[in-house]
């Protein structure tokens, strides 16, 4: 689809903070029930993604697709 409107999409891997949020959601009083899936991921801090979004907002208007992932693969141990 062609358009004169520029857009940038930033795709990011799962945030570090997500694991704690999920455990909170599945807590019943003092008991936490969690299911941990075995998978490879490269989590990134939400603040780093937010910083990159600000940089993209202040950059000259370009149409692009960016991907962002944390520096260390997790889940392979």
Coordinates of C-alpha atoms in Angstrom, one line a residue:
X1 CA 0.0 0.0 0.0
X2 CA 1.5 3.3 -1.0
X3 CA 0.9 6.5 1.1
X4 CA 2.4 9.9 1.6
X5 CA 2.1 9.4 5.3
X6 CA 5.3 8.2 7.0
X7 CA 5.2 5.6 9.7
X8 CA 7.7 3.8 11.8
X9 CA 6.9 0.5 13.5
X10 CA 9.1 -0.6 16.4
X11 CA 8.7 -4.3 17.3
X12 CA 10.1 -5.3 20.7
X13 CA 10.5 -8.6 22.4
X14 CA 8.9 -9.4 25.8
X15 CA 9.6 -6.9 28.6
X16 CA 11.5 -8.0 31.7
X17 CA 8.7 -6.6 33.8
X18 CA 6.1 -8.9 32.2
X19 CA 7.0 -11.9 34.3
X20 CA 6.4 -10.1 37.6
X21 CA 3.1 -8.8 36.3
X22 CA 1.9 -12.2 35.4
X23 CA 2.7 -13.6 38.8
X24 CA 0.8 -10.8 40.5
X25 CA -2.3 -11.6 38.3
X26 CA -2.3 -15.2 39.3
X27 CA -1.9 -14.6 43.0
X28 CA -4.6 -15.7 45.4
X29 CA -4.0 -14.0 48.8
X30 CA -0.5 -15.1 49.9
X31 CA -0.3 -17.9 47.3
X32 CA 1.1 -17.3 43.8
X33 CA 0.3 -19.8 41.1
X34 CA 2.5 -19.6 38.1
X35 CA 3.1 -21.6 35.0
X36 CA 6.5 -21.2 33.5
X37 CA 6.9 -22.2 29.9
X38 CA 10.3 -23.4 28.6
X39 CA 11.1 -21.1 25.7
X40 CA 14.0 -19.0 24.4
X41 CA 13.5 -15.3 24.7
X42 CA 15.5 -12.1 24.7
X43 CA 13.6 -9.8 27.2
X44 CA 14.2 -6.1 27.1
X45 CA 13.5 -3.4 29.7
X46 CA 10.3 -1.4 29.0
X47 CA 12.2 1.9 29.7
X48 CA 14.7 1.1 26.9
X49 CA 11.9 0.6 24.4
X50 CA 10.3 3.8 25.6
X51 CA 13.6 5.7 25.1
X52 CA 13.9 4.3 21.5
X53 CA 10.3 5.4 20.8
X54 CA 11.2 8.9 21.9
X55 CA 14.2 8.9 19.6
X56 CA 12.1 7.7 16.7
X57 CA 9.5 10.4 17.4
X58 CA 12.2 13.1 17.3
X59 CA 13.9 11.7 14.2
X60 CA 13.2 13.0 10.6
X61 CA 10.0 11.3 9.4
X62 CA 10.9 8.1 7.7
X63 CA 8.9 5.0 7.0
X64 CA 10.7 2.1 8.6
X65 CA 10.4 -1.1 10.6
X66 CA 12.7 -1.6 13.5
X67 CA 13.2 -4.6 15.8
X68 CA 14.5 -4.4 19.4
X69 CA 15.5 -7.2 21.7
X70 CA 17.4 -7.6 24.9
X71 CA 21.1 -8.4 24.6
X72 CA 21.0 -11.8 26.4
X73 CA 19.1 -14.8 25.3
X74 CA 17.2 -16.5 28.2
X75 CA 15.6 -19.8 28.7
X76 CA 18.2 -22.0 27.0
X77 CA 19.6 -23.4 30.3

